Amino acid sequence: MTTNPHHAENGGERPASAPVRDPAPHDPTGSWGCPVTAAPATQVSPATQVSPPTQSPPAAHGSPAGRIRLYEPTPPEGRTELWKRLRERHGPLVPVELEPGVRAWLLLDYRETLTLLQQPHLFARDTRKWREAVEGRVDLDRTVPMMTWLPNALYADGAEHARLRAPIMDGLARIDMNAMARTVHRIADELVDSFVTRGSADLVGDYAGQLPALVVNRLFGLPDSYGHMLNGLTALIFHEDAQRTDEAINGMRQYFAGLVSRKADNPGDDLVSGMMAHPSKLTPLEVAYEASLIVSASHMMTAHLIGNTMRTLLTDDRIRSAHTDARLSTHDLLDHVMWNDSPLQLLAGRIALQDVRIGKARIRRGDAVYLGVEGAHRDPAVRVGRPDPDTGLASGSRAHLAFGAGPHSCPARAMGRLVASTGVTVLQDRLGGLRLAVDPRELRPLASPFLHGVRELPVAFQPGRPSEPPAVCTQQMEQVPPVAEEDQPPEDLLGRLLNWWRGLGR
């Protein structure tokens, strides 16, 4: 990760042919509880009465005094205690800075978060309505992750959002999930084969990061070598070396621009070709940004869901025992992790379309509100009851915010669950005697305020044998069998990018 946690997802000037940056993690939405009521600034919404502050914090355009700097790196002990202190001090809504001088709100209340996300007529995703941008204090091309503006479904509302979302939804609906399960399992087996004989591995770098990248690259109809490159470029975006980060951002631009160009010349039975032929009539630029949204929504989120789940199994004896004894299914385990150890810390900001109050805080029209997933999951109002004495599961763990519902709900929750559950299952089936190779206190957390996980997850296990290749009939039953590798990549933008990547020794 760069020293500026936002730099990694913000490039320079954007060419007309390619995305500038990999968009922010997908923003799950949903609804539950009392409504967030649009109200004059003098009225108090009846919706929020949980832990109100003793004094009303300043409006987002007011004094920066006491604002929490979200751009500072995650402390080594994590942010859980920070959310608790902020809730005690401010109540459900906290004044924050997204970057020096750029002000917003952070919502930590669980029910209010779900309710806010249900009401796009009060809170929009289109960041061009953000007052900081409208009044010239922020350049949307250069601002923080999830507050920029890009021509894809994540940043659209209403009819335009429906137009941009439909090609993704329709493409995913055509996938046979049973056949896709075979594809994911085969990719996972091949990744394990690459290190199973060693008796040691980094489950994040060697496996969890690569699996979702290879899956989505396969859905794009490309050979696996491009998927390995996609994963490598994403990893470099979060690198501490600014020069390598800039190179990776430029490489991501070329990947999506080259992908669209290649599919325009040679369409196939894949997600990108389907989006290009969809009745929504996306432009080539929109297709590139939609493809980048699919990657950003599925890659790092799923990678750290696998990583956090494996870390839970390796460090929590009760959870591991319940899972090993089949008292705790893999899907229930994933829900538990998404509730207690979610890979997503913050959801994309929403823009208030009129003045509202939450608790005793006034949100002005044009203010940005970030949504704290981990903070909302720690809300005392929903942390009722004790963990299940048999399995250790937290009460309410299925009601996490990781996927949500509503206009901006994650369209690929079934796919995400499939990749994560298969990834965890294959590791447990293939790696006997699996254990952490370091003291848990030595694991290094991600520095990002948006993602939660560890940089590496070093493990040891009994060396094993590579898996047998699947039978031809099984391969034919896969959703997307592997595309034959190219002896020499084509002389198009995507092929030149792969040659450049290989030239770096990757």
PDB file of C-alpha atoms in Angstrom, residues 60 364 381 415 444 486:
ATOM      1  CA  ALA A  60     -19.785  18.646   6.993  1.00  0.00           C
ATOM      2  CA  ARG A 364     -26.800  19.243   4.562  1.00  0.00           C
ATOM      3  CA  ALA A 381     -28.165  -2.298  19.222  1.00  0.00           C
ATOM      4  CA  MET A 415     -20.783 -16.089  -7.497  1.00  0.00           C
ATOM      5  CA  ARG A 444       0.465  -7.718   9.262  1.00  0.00           C
ATOM      6  CA  GLU A 486      -1.049 -18.411 -26.773  1.00  0.00           C
TER       7      GLU A 486
END
